[in-house]
Amino acid sequence: MHRDLPAYHAWRVMNPPQRNTARIDNTVLLPANDPARIGTELHMAMPEQAAQYWEHFEHQADIGVRGVAPTLAGAFVQAALAMTAVITDPAGVRSTQRVDIECEAPDAELLLADWLNALIFEMSTRKLLFARFEVHITAHHLHGSAWGESVERDRHQPAVEIKGATYTELSVAQLPDQRWCAQCVVDV
Amino acid sequence: MDLNLFTRYDTMQWHIAPTGAMRVPAVIYADEPLMRAMDHKVYEQITNVAGLPGIVGAAYAMPDAHWGYGFPIGGVAAFDPDEGGVISAGGVGFDISCGVRTLHTGLDAAQIKPLKERIADALYHTVPAGLGSTGHIHLTTPQMDAMLKGGAEWAVRRGYGTAEDLERTEEHGCMAGAEPGEVSDKAKKRQQDEMGTLGSGNHYLELQRVAEVYDSAIADAYGLVLDEVVVSIHCGSRGLGHQIGTEFLKRMAISASQYGIRLPDRELACAPLNSPVGKAYLGAMRAGINCALANRQIITHLTREAFARVIPDAQLTLLYDVSHNTCKLEEHVTDGQPRRLFVHRKGATRAFGPGHPDVPAALRDAGQPVLIGGSMGTCSYILAGTDASETLAFSSACHGAGRAMSRRQATRQWRGRSLVDELAQRGILIRSPSMRGVAEEAPGAYKDVSAVVDAAHQAGLARKVARLEPLACIKG
């Protein structure tokens, strides 16, 4: 769908997300206290030109996560934030616990899938949600940290658990403006 | 989808002749409206599957086919190990052996009506559901390995259910050839708190009423009576299966070139069945099947406990348990010759016809029950396997409705709380820890399951037996 990332980016610049309109027209937005309201919408209201951002993209059964940033590591951080937003609003997750993560893969795309899958494993086994990330990448190796807190079902209203990061629409590439874009579909 | 890409064989069959890298034809079963609405990705994915080494007959897609991972969801493909046939982690899916089981309650809708709220609450408090929920059973490593070897049979030995349950479960509740040693420590760790949990997403436990009977002879054989209340459970192998899928996807993607397999899509990663990676996955995947069977068996036990608290003398008996994400070794006849083939069914249900020896004796004359899940608020169906399905698609049928819109679109269109209220007015109780989760699973976000089931029936893949309407739904 968005295999050709430079073309996608060009299209995106011409067709910015329409959330700004939604912000003005409050009838379009759900009430602030409605647990169904999701961070995705609010986040995407940020200007597209922001140096770094994350967003979701469509997949019929599941959902795609995409991170864009000036550096490769930054794009991985943004993709991880997008993944948290599949579950809950990242703004509602406190950074009280830290988990360190190491991954190794033969190329940047498999490394992205490994990074997201490592986070899924830690979320699942430690019952955590993550809201802050730090990533360092050298060649085929990733060293990262994730900060978060234990899941509180009433407060976080977790929409869905993620089974795995897939290789569908998996892509790590540089955009024409030199920023990095990292994305894949996650199975929920 | 552009119908010009297909040769219409009859009203329900759409063929793609082999071109390019395709080794066999591809066949989609659907009526014209379903075909037009189908994502073009199904065409891409099913033709990619038709190009995998050792594929036999054709690559098939069921009427509910949609964009999946490497394989389309609703995809069926059989491979011969002696002809370089492969096994694919994506062709089984992340949720290994996800499936449906349906239990009779022996009670009719009028008896349940005054107790429905209490039953829904009892089920919600007894069966752990949703992200962050924890099961009541925590296994040591030797216990975990015994579960991965024994499946539902292991669960019954531990007191979760009866021998009769096993008789009504595929593989008699225990998948042979499971190799717990091929399942990583990480996969086992991910399962440590998840035995007997429902999960989230499209998984559910539902109280349903038999609203319509289409084939009274088969309904009799299945013990289905109009207005009877049944319980259906839809879930899979939980964290263990997801981790096996994740790890083998990577191993297969990396090893493919070493086996001379060209992957048009990395997600289609696979390995020859006779290779070390292929054999390791087969052993791990079978252990994953056992985990799913044990999980549904434990949830059955919890369901009985919940019922007993409200209706002490209720007797819940299993109609059948069927998986729709698997790869199984089966005997099929191709070109007049019986062959032992590994059949992948990704979002497709096995549908053995009448007389098949693997169908429980009590149901054998009627054919295997095919359990089709809807989504909360929409109906589910029970079908029966047919003789024709063997030649049509290695005895396979559809598995559900499939999504019509993405999760994001759904949360824009619906609010969880309003949906719960709206469904309550229609007499359908929803119990869920997450209102956003409910919005994402809104009934309107799914395709019309009735159209899918009608197409499967008309194509001859399976025969309609009964329609079930939801009364209460526990969602993760």
XYZ file of C-alpha atoms in Angstrom:
664
model
C 0.000 0.000 0.000
C 2.690 2.523 1.038
C 5.575 0.447 -0.264
C 6.893 3.412 -2.196
C 7.686 5.663 0.727
C 8.974 8.762 -1.110
C 5.799 8.740 -3.218
C 3.728 8.300 -0.075
C 5.520 11.184 1.581
C 4.938 13.449 -1.397
C 1.261 12.511 -1.347
C 1.106 13.110 2.407
C 2.526 16.606 2.079
C -0.132 17.381 -0.521
C -2.843 15.744 1.609
C -2.164 16.585 5.240
C -4.201 14.766 7.891
C -7.497 16.479 8.522
C -7.479 16.357 12.286
C -7.082 20.141 12.562
C -10.618 20.530 11.255
C -11.830 17.960 13.739
C -10.266 19.952 16.536
C -12.212 23.050 15.664
C -15.471 21.209 15.155
C -15.946 19.760 18.608
C -18.981 17.768 17.575
C -16.689 15.526 15.547
C -14.527 14.679 18.529
C -15.671 12.370 21.247
C -16.043 13.935 24.721
C -12.693 14.261 26.456
C -13.692 11.818 29.163
C -14.881 9.145 26.715
C -12.567 6.162 27.070
C -13.108 5.362 23.396
C -11.300 8.529 22.440
C -7.857 7.669 21.253
C -4.535 9.394 21.309
C -4.000 8.657 17.655
C -6.441 11.282 16.566
C -4.976 13.954 18.780
C -1.423 13.133 17.915
C -2.105 13.252 14.231
C -3.445 16.761 14.630
C 0.186 17.855 14.917
C 1.520 19.530 11.799
C 2.887 17.050 9.288
C 6.020 19.137 9.023
C 7.007 18.304 12.607
C 10.525 16.891 12.515
C 9.365 13.654 14.067
C 5.980 12.056 14.391
C 4.141 8.773 14.410
C 0.919 7.668 12.827
C -1.189 4.638 12.084
C -2.014 3.393 8.615
C -4.791 1.159 7.415
C -4.753 -2.618 7.203
C -8.029 -4.437 6.709
C -7.797 -6.814 9.669
C -5.148 -5.125 11.765
C -3.275 -1.837 11.940
C -0.030 -0.338 10.644
C 2.441 1.617 12.789
C 4.745 4.235 11.255
C 7.447 6.433 12.773
C 9.228 9.321 11.033
C 12.261 11.140 12.463
C 15.541 12.789 11.417
C 17.491 9.682 12.482
C 16.985 5.950 12.008
C 16.935 5.438 15.789
C 14.404 8.262 16.133
C 12.103 6.594 13.579
C 12.283 3.379 15.630
C 11.295 5.387 18.745
C 8.321 6.936 16.930
C 7.220 3.524 15.578
C 7.264 2.183 19.148
C 5.078 5.107 20.279
C 2.665 4.342 17.442
C 2.515 0.763 18.710
C 1.643 1.876 22.246
C -1.100 4.041 20.744
C -2.675 0.905 19.222
C -3.315 -0.182 22.809
C -3.835 3.077 24.714
C -3.155 6.810 24.626
C 0.623 7.093 25.251
C 0.025 10.409 27.057
C -1.760 8.472 29.811
C 1.178 6.145 30.513
C 3.670 7.147 33.226
C 7.367 6.358 32.947
C 8.054 4.684 36.266
C 9.847 1.488 35.194
C 12.664 0.903 32.749
C 13.342 -2.180 30.648
C 16.512 -2.568 28.537
C 16.366 -4.276 25.166
C 19.009 -5.712 22.831
C 18.279 -6.955 19.297
C 20.278 -8.137 16.351
C 19.108 -8.770 12.788
C 20.660 -8.991 9.326
C 19.031 -5.783 8.042
C 17.248 -2.649 9.260
C 13.776 -3.955 8.428
C 14.159 -7.183 10.381
C 15.727 -5.104 13.160
C 12.588 -2.941 13.334
C 10.382 -6.043 13.584
C 12.724 -7.439 16.270
C 12.614 -4.174 18.263
C 8.818 -4.047 18.215
C 8.554 -7.771 18.970
C 10.933 -7.383 21.920
C 8.673 -4.634 23.278
C 5.606 -6.848 22.750
C 7.331 -9.631 24.700
C 8.200 -7.295 27.590
C 4.692 -5.784 27.656
C 3.178 -9.254 27.699
C 5.374 -10.910 30.321
C 5.764 -7.913 32.654
C 2.198 -6.584 32.142
C 3.584 -3.164 31.242
C 2.727 -0.355 28.858
C 5.529 1.843 27.517
C 5.438 5.561 26.779
C 9.076 6.636 26.423
C 11.854 5.042 24.414
C 15.521 5.461 23.712
C 17.245 3.647 20.855
C 20.865 3.350 19.686
C 21.609 1.484 16.460
C 25.019 0.410 15.243
C 25.147 -1.721 12.091
C 22.875 -4.697 12.761
C 22.619 -4.205 16.484
C 20.068 -2.265 18.534
C 20.400 -1.268 22.141
C 17.330 0.387 23.575
C 15.383 1.236 26.694
C 11.671 1.569 27.278
C 10.017 3.350 30.207
C 6.484 2.657 31.287
C 4.204 1.394 34.032
C 2.004 -1.563 34.945
C -1.270 -1.877 33.052
C -4.225 -0.472 34.978
C -7.267 -1.597 33.061
C -9.657 1.072 34.320
C -7.272 3.944 33.715
C -5.597 2.800 30.491
C -8.629 1.131 28.888
C -6.336 -1.085 26.782
C -8.170 -1.607 23.488
C -6.370 -4.716 22.339
C -3.251 -6.772 22.969
C -0.728 -7.066 20.155
C 0.222 -10.568 19.026
C 3.258 -9.613 16.983
C 4.942 -7.165 14.619
C 4.667 -8.632 11.121
C 6.662 -8.298 7.889
C 3.590 -6.955 6.094
C 4.260 -3.421 4.795
C 7.566 -3.713 6.663
C 9.844 -0.957 5.478
C 12.717 1.165 6.782
C 13.762 3.868 4.333
C 14.960 7.435 4.008
C 12.538 10.047 2.694
C 13.554 12.652 0.081
C 14.084 15.189 2.898
C 16.568 12.765 4.524
C 14.271 11.885 7.428
C 13.855 8.195 8.220
C 10.577 6.321 8.061
C 10.086 2.949 9.831
C 6.847 1.028 9.546
C 5.071 -2.341 9.614
C 1.653 -3.866 10.306
C 1.064 -5.306 13.782
C -1.218 -8.302 14.287
C -3.814 -7.696 17.006
C -11.388 -6.590 -7.031
C -11.193 -6.469 -10.823
C -13.206 -9.481 -11.972
C -11.488 -9.397 -15.380
C -8.489 -11.007 -13.699
C -10.497 -14.228 -13.308
C -12.103 -16.908 -15.386
C -15.548 -17.515 -13.945
C -15.879 -21.289 -13.693
C -19.410 -21.195 -12.264
C -21.457 -18.778 -10.128
C -19.284 -19.412 -7.079
C -15.851 -20.303 -8.497
C -13.305 -17.832 -9.844
C -10.138 -19.264 -11.365
C -6.729 -17.775 -12.100
C -4.683 -19.865 -14.561
C -0.989 -20.272 -13.677
C 1.165 -17.445 -15.028
C 4.646 -16.228 -14.136
C 5.912 -17.912 -10.982
C 2.603 -19.699 -10.244
C 3.011 -23.494 -10.166
C -0.709 -24.248 -9.858
C -3.956 -22.341 -10.472
C -5.597 -20.221 -7.804
C -9.305 -20.529 -7.031
C -11.539 -18.187 -5.045
C -14.992 -19.314 -3.858
C -17.413 -16.389 -3.548
C -20.456 -14.837 -5.155
C -20.102 -11.797 -7.371
C -20.828 -9.104 -4.720
C -18.292 -10.678 -2.317
C -15.749 -10.867 -5.145
C -16.242 -7.217 -6.077
C -15.845 -6.152 -2.441
C -12.760 -8.324 -1.885
C -9.415 -6.551 -1.443
C -7.059 -6.807 -4.443
C -4.436 -7.996 -1.939
C -6.252 -11.350 -1.884
C -5.442 -11.734 -5.600
C -1.777 -10.866 -4.989
C -1.457 -13.131 -1.974
C -3.262 -16.177 -3.360
C -1.206 -16.051 -6.584
C 1.977 -15.770 -4.476
C 0.913 -18.862 -2.506
C 0.328 -20.687 -5.822
C 4.036 -20.187 -6.558
C 5.371 -21.867 -3.411
C 7.419 -25.070 -3.871
C 5.591 -28.391 -3.658
C 2.064 -26.944 -3.711
C -0.533 -29.478 -4.863
C -3.790 -28.940 -6.778
C -4.466 -25.228 -6.417
C -4.215 -22.368 -3.942
C -7.713 -21.705 -2.586
C -9.409 -18.714 -0.964
C -12.664 -18.977 0.974
C -15.602 -16.529 0.625
C -14.426 -14.540 3.674
C -10.911 -14.050 2.254
C -9.164 -10.793 3.052
C -5.708 -9.258 3.185
C -3.589 -11.386 5.504
C 0.094 -12.037 6.165
C 1.764 -13.684 3.182
C -1.241 -15.993 2.846
C -4.627 -14.317 2.609
C -6.834 -14.837 5.650
C -9.243 -17.456 4.320
C -6.432 -19.210 2.427
C -6.021 -22.977 1.963
C -2.970 -24.660 0.418
C -1.654 -28.244 0.512
C 1.984 -29.277 0.126
C 3.695 -32.583 -0.633
C 6.890 -33.008 1.431
C 8.266 -35.462 -1.147
C 8.058 -32.824 -3.862
C 9.918 -30.132 -1.945
C 6.724 -28.949 -0.272
C 7.045 -26.190 2.310
C 5.526 -25.133 5.597
C 4.939 -21.436 6.283
C 4.611 -19.706 9.658
C 2.558 -16.962 7.955
C 0.382 -19.664 6.364
C -0.639 -20.766 9.847
C -0.743 -17.307 11.410
C 0.443 -15.779 14.664
C -2.478 -17.194 16.612
C -1.750 -20.886 16.071
C -4.870 -23.064 16.259
C -7.192 -20.173 16.961
C -10.617 -21.742 16.793
C -14.171 -22.051 18.001
C -15.913 -24.537 20.280
C -19.620 -24.650 20.946
C -21.275 -26.128 24.030
C -24.881 -27.186 24.477
C -26.529 -25.906 27.669
C -29.671 -28.052 27.490
C -31.648 -24.904 28.376
C -33.944 -22.889 26.171
C -34.021 -19.124 25.733
C -37.087 -18.705 27.981
C -35.331 -20.484 30.860
C -32.206 -18.359 30.409
C -33.960 -15.002 29.978
C -34.489 -14.107 33.666
C -30.962 -15.274 34.518
C -29.098 -13.758 31.581
C -27.595 -10.812 33.500
C -26.375 -13.090 36.272
C -24.900 -15.606 33.820
C -23.138 -12.837 31.861
C -21.683 -11.406 35.077
C -20.635 -14.855 36.336
C -18.894 -15.616 33.021
C -17.199 -12.203 32.980
C -15.872 -12.677 36.501
C -14.773 -16.269 35.943
C -13.123 -16.227 32.508
C -10.148 -13.828 32.390
C -10.447 -11.595 29.304
C -8.539 -8.695 27.790
C -5.045 -7.247 27.998
C -3.540 -7.433 31.457
C -5.778 -10.298 32.614
C -4.116 -13.239 34.316
C -5.132 -16.893 34.309
C -5.632 -18.906 37.484
C -3.191 -21.628 36.428
C 0.557 -21.073 36.513
C 2.658 -23.891 35.102
C 6.194 -24.961 36.003
C 8.472 -25.839 33.078
C 7.789 -29.622 33.284
C 4.041 -28.916 33.567
C 4.234 -26.561 30.588
C 5.979 -29.255 28.516
C 3.338 -31.822 29.549
C 0.594 -29.379 28.477
C 2.325 -28.784 25.127
C 2.472 -32.547 24.535
C -0.998 -33.354 25.821
C -3.307 -30.475 24.795
C -6.912 -30.764 25.936
C -6.193 -34.339 27.047
C -3.695 -32.898 29.555
C -6.320 -30.414 30.752
C -8.900 -33.181 31.247
C -6.337 -35.255 33.194
C -5.947 -32.223 35.478
C -9.704 -32.148 36.078
C -10.706 -29.494 33.537
C -13.478 -31.312 31.714
C -14.474 -34.823 30.759
C -13.391 -37.626 28.433
C -16.517 -36.896 26.366
C -15.110 -33.431 25.644
C -12.062 -35.014 24.003
C -14.228 -37.185 21.769
C -15.754 -33.954 20.402
C -12.453 -32.140 19.804
C -10.316 -32.309 16.657
C -7.395 -34.755 17.093
C -9.227 -36.095 20.174
C -7.872 -33.071 21.982
C -4.213 -34.008 21.528
C -2.137 -33.111 18.461
C 0.432 -35.842 17.857
C 4.017 -34.928 16.995
C 4.266 -31.884 19.250
C 7.848 -31.062 20.257
C 7.924 -28.851 23.370
C 11.729 -28.750 23.003
C 11.298 -26.719 19.801
C 9.286 -24.087 21.678
C 11.584 -21.357 23.006
C 11.859 -20.407 26.661
C 10.553 -16.970 25.693
C 7.389 -18.490 24.211
C 6.866 -20.537 27.377
C 7.481 -17.493 29.553
C 4.898 -15.543 27.573
C 2.372 -18.262 28.376
C 3.110 -18.477 32.100
C 0.113 -16.353 33.185
C -2.096 -16.941 30.164
C -3.522 -20.461 30.526
C -7.304 -20.294 30.488
C -7.486 -16.684 29.258
C -9.629 -15.454 26.402
C -7.361 -12.747 24.985
C -8.665 -9.681 23.173
C -9.402 -8.418 19.662
C -11.989 -10.564 17.920
C -11.894 -13.272 20.600
C -15.003 -13.779 22.665
C -17.163 -16.045 24.761
C -20.789 -15.789 23.732
C -24.142 -17.001 24.963
C -26.240 -17.698 21.867
C -29.733 -18.830 20.926
C -30.417 -21.276 18.076
C -32.517 -18.865 16.031
C -33.047 -20.854 12.867
C -32.545 -24.438 11.733
C -31.900 -25.043 8.016
C -31.239 -28.787 8.015
C -33.248 -30.599 10.644
C -31.662 -34.022 10.044
C -28.141 -32.745 10.645
C -29.312 -30.446 13.471
C -30.786 -33.561 15.144
C -27.508 -35.399 14.757
C -25.684 -32.411 16.296
C -28.282 -32.186 19.094
C -29.275 -28.631 18.082
C -32.831 -27.630 18.904
C -34.563 -24.416 17.870
C -34.450 -21.884 20.743
C -31.820 -23.854 22.649
C -29.080 -21.765 24.258
C -25.474 -22.633 23.442
C -22.123 -21.159 24.480
C -19.415 -20.488 21.881
C -15.779 -19.807 22.736
C -13.440 -18.196 20.202
C -9.751 -17.989 21.134
C -6.374 -19.539 20.410
C -2.900 -20.364 21.675
C -2.348 -17.001 23.397
C 1.140 -15.624 23.964
C 2.865 -18.949 23.343
C 1.493 -19.275 19.825
C 2.194 -15.621 19.034
C 5.824 -15.980 20.118
C 6.315 -19.207 18.109
C 4.915 -17.414 15.043
C 7.165 -14.379 15.601
C 10.355 -16.398 16.046
C 9.824 -18.822 13.154
C 8.795 -16.045 10.794
C 12.280 -14.587 11.273
C 14.049 -17.954 11.042
C 12.185 -18.839 7.847
C 12.743 -15.396 6.273
C 16.481 -15.695 6.880
C 16.808 -19.355 5.817
C 14.639 -19.128 2.662
C 17.502 -18.204 0.331
C 19.601 -21.077 1.682
C 16.845 -23.433 0.484
C 16.631 -21.673 -2.870
C 13.183 -20.242 -2.099
C 12.483 -16.879 -3.689
C 10.010 -14.922 -1.557
C 7.864 -12.361 -3.381
C 6.819 -11.147 0.068
C 8.902 -11.673 3.225
C 5.772 -12.482 5.179
C 5.399 -15.577 2.988
C 8.539 -16.946 4.687
C 8.590 -20.737 4.613
C 10.934 -23.711 4.780
C 10.870 -27.158 3.159
C 8.913 -29.608 5.305
C 11.917 -31.933 5.208
C 14.423 -29.266 6.306
C 15.633 -28.775 9.908
C 13.804 -25.416 10.161
C 10.617 -26.897 8.658
C 10.678 -29.854 11.051
C 11.417 -27.611 14.046
C 8.469 -25.370 13.166
C 6.178 -28.358 12.668
C 7.041 -29.639 16.171
C 6.648 -26.185 17.738
C 3.442 -25.405 15.816
C 1.901 -28.705 16.935
C 2.806 -27.805 20.524
C 1.043 -24.484 19.852
C -2.043 -26.389 18.674
C -2.028 -28.316 21.954
C -1.740 -25.053 23.891
C -4.848 -23.729 22.116
C -6.768 -26.971 22.721
C -5.792 -26.930 26.420
C -6.729 -23.257 26.667
C -10.213 -23.754 25.211
C -10.644 -26.819 27.451
C -9.798 -24.823 30.588
C -12.142 -22.012 29.505
C -14.842 -24.666 29.025
C -14.292 -25.763 32.616
C -14.488 -22.141 33.839
C -17.680 -21.663 31.814
C -19.223 -24.694 33.520
C -18.195 -23.317 36.923
C -19.776 -19.949 36.117
C -23.006 -21.608 34.955
C -23.120 -23.833 38.036
C -23.106 -20.768 40.275
C -26.310 -19.514 38.631
C -27.952 -22.789 37.532
C -26.507 -25.553 39.740
C -27.862 -28.466 37.701
C -26.920 -27.122 34.252
C -25.094 -29.688 32.110
C -22.870 -28.161 29.450
C -21.817 -30.713 26.838
C -19.451 -30.088 23.970
C -20.862 -30.088 20.438
C -17.463 -29.703 18.754
C -14.132 -27.851 18.792
C -12.555 -26.787 15.521
C -9.390 -24.789 14.741
C -9.032 -22.372 11.841
C -5.284 -21.483 11.892
C -3.351 -24.718 11.340
C -1.180 -26.881 9.147
C -2.143 -30.549 9.377
C -0.994 -33.777 7.755
C -4.035 -35.306 6.069
C -4.814 -37.852 3.367
C -6.441 -36.393 0.261
C -7.141 -37.777 -3.183
C -5.618 -35.815 -6.066
C -5.695 -37.063 -9.659
C -7.298 -40.272 -8.385
C -4.396 -41.025 -6.046
C -4.480 -40.829 -2.235
C -1.643 -38.617 -0.972
C -0.501 -37.484 2.430
C -0.362 -33.705 2.302
C 0.310 -30.879 4.731
C -2.744 -28.633 4.475
C -2.411 -25.020 5.608
C -5.651 -23.396 6.658
C -5.191 -19.728 7.568
C -8.554 -18.395 8.662
C -10.237 -21.443 7.165
C -12.020 -24.325 8.871
C -11.486 -28.019 8.212
C -14.777 -29.427 6.923
C -14.662 -33.228 6.583
C -17.685 -34.719 4.879
C -20.021 -37.513 6.055
C -18.295 -40.804 6.837
C -14.807 -39.372 7.346
C -13.021 -41.472 9.988
C -11.685 -38.375 11.801
C -15.204 -37.132 12.556
C -16.474 -38.354 15.977
C -18.587 -41.520 15.604
C -21.759 -39.846 16.877
C -21.514 -37.121 14.228
C -19.886 -39.093 11.414
C -22.964 -39.698 9.276
C -23.809 -35.999 9.349
C -20.300 -34.701 8.552
C -17.985 -32.569 10.659
C -19.509 -29.538 12.392
C -18.105 -26.307 10.944
C -18.389 -23.503 13.502
C -18.484 -20.012 12.016
C -18.096 -17.085 14.397
C -19.751 -13.745 13.824
C -18.952 -10.720 15.948
C -20.865 -9.388 18.939
C -24.315 -8.332 17.847
C -24.264 -10.348 14.630
C -25.162 -13.983 14.231
C -22.928 -17.050 14.067
C -23.538 -20.208 12.056
C -23.128 -23.942 12.338
C -22.495 -25.756 9.072
C -21.635 -29.350 8.196
C -18.803 -30.663 6.028
C -19.802 -32.046 2.631
C -18.491 -34.769 0.308
C -17.958 -32.132 -2.381
C -15.609 -30.075 -0.213
C -12.910 -32.741 -0.567
C -12.476 -32.041 -4.280
C -13.310 -28.339 -3.992
C -10.716 -27.301 -1.383
C -9.190 -30.262 0.505
C -12.276 -30.328 2.749
C -12.218 -26.715 3.892
C -14.739 -23.941 4.463
C -14.845 -20.328 5.631
C -14.230 -19.309 9.264
C -16.037 -16.029 9.925
C -17.064 -12.693 8.567
C -13.773 -10.850 8.217
C -13.422 -7.142 8.856
C -15.064 -4.639 6.532
C -13.298 -1.634 8.035
C -10.133 -0.969 9.978
C -9.983 -0.525 13.744
C -9.263 3.166 13.318
C -12.289 3.707 11.122
C -14.393 1.825 13.675
C -13.299 4.036 16.589
C -14.154 7.100 14.508
C -17.610 5.769 13.801
C -18.659 4.251 17.120
C -18.255 4.821 20.837
C -17.964 1.768 23.056
C -20.451 2.912 25.693
C -23.144 3.823 23.168
C -22.668 0.488 21.417
C -23.057 -1.405 24.685
C -26.296 0.516 25.421
C -27.603 0.029 21.900
C -26.930 -3.722 21.964
C -28.511 -3.971 25.440
C -31.706 -2.501 23.984
C -31.652 -5.313 21.431
C -31.313 -7.819 24.282
C -27.566 -8.439 23.810
C -25.433 -7.958 26.927
C -21.786 -6.963 26.478
C -19.210 -7.429 29.214
C -15.756 -6.028 28.455
C -12.956 -4.282 30.357
C -12.318 -1.876 27.463
C -14.860 0.427 25.837
C -12.353 1.325 23.135
C -11.945 -2.403 22.471
C -15.735 -2.684 22.089
C -15.768 0.218 19.596
C -13.026 -1.435 17.528
C -15.059 -4.644 17.420
C -18.350 -2.939 16.506
C -20.673 -5.309 14.599
C -20.783 -2.814 11.721
C -16.997 -3.049 11.325
C -17.399 -6.622 10.061
C -18.657 -7.952 6.765
C -22.050 -9.611 6.602
C -21.358 -13.115 7.914
C -24.639 -14.342 6.385
C -23.421 -13.497 2.874
C -20.177 -15.382 3.511
C -22.018 -18.420 4.872
C -24.503 -18.421 1.991
C -21.602 -18.362 -0.464
C -19.880 -21.283 1.302
C -23.178 -23.199 1.229
C -23.885 -22.486 -2.421
C -20.318 -23.290 -3.439
C -20.752 -26.685 -1.733
C -17.871 -26.156 0.714
C -20.196 -26.821 3.679
C -23.902 -27.126 4.342
C -25.926 -24.660 6.425
C -27.361 -26.293 9.550
C -28.304 -23.559 12.014
C -28.032 -19.859 12.761
C -27.150 -18.613 16.233
C -28.082 -15.201 17.643
C -26.094 -13.604 20.472
C -27.655 -13.104 23.915
C -24.548 -12.064 25.838
C -20.936 -11.564 24.824
C -17.760 -11.474 26.932
C -15.093 -9.512 25.031
C -11.449 -9.113 25.901
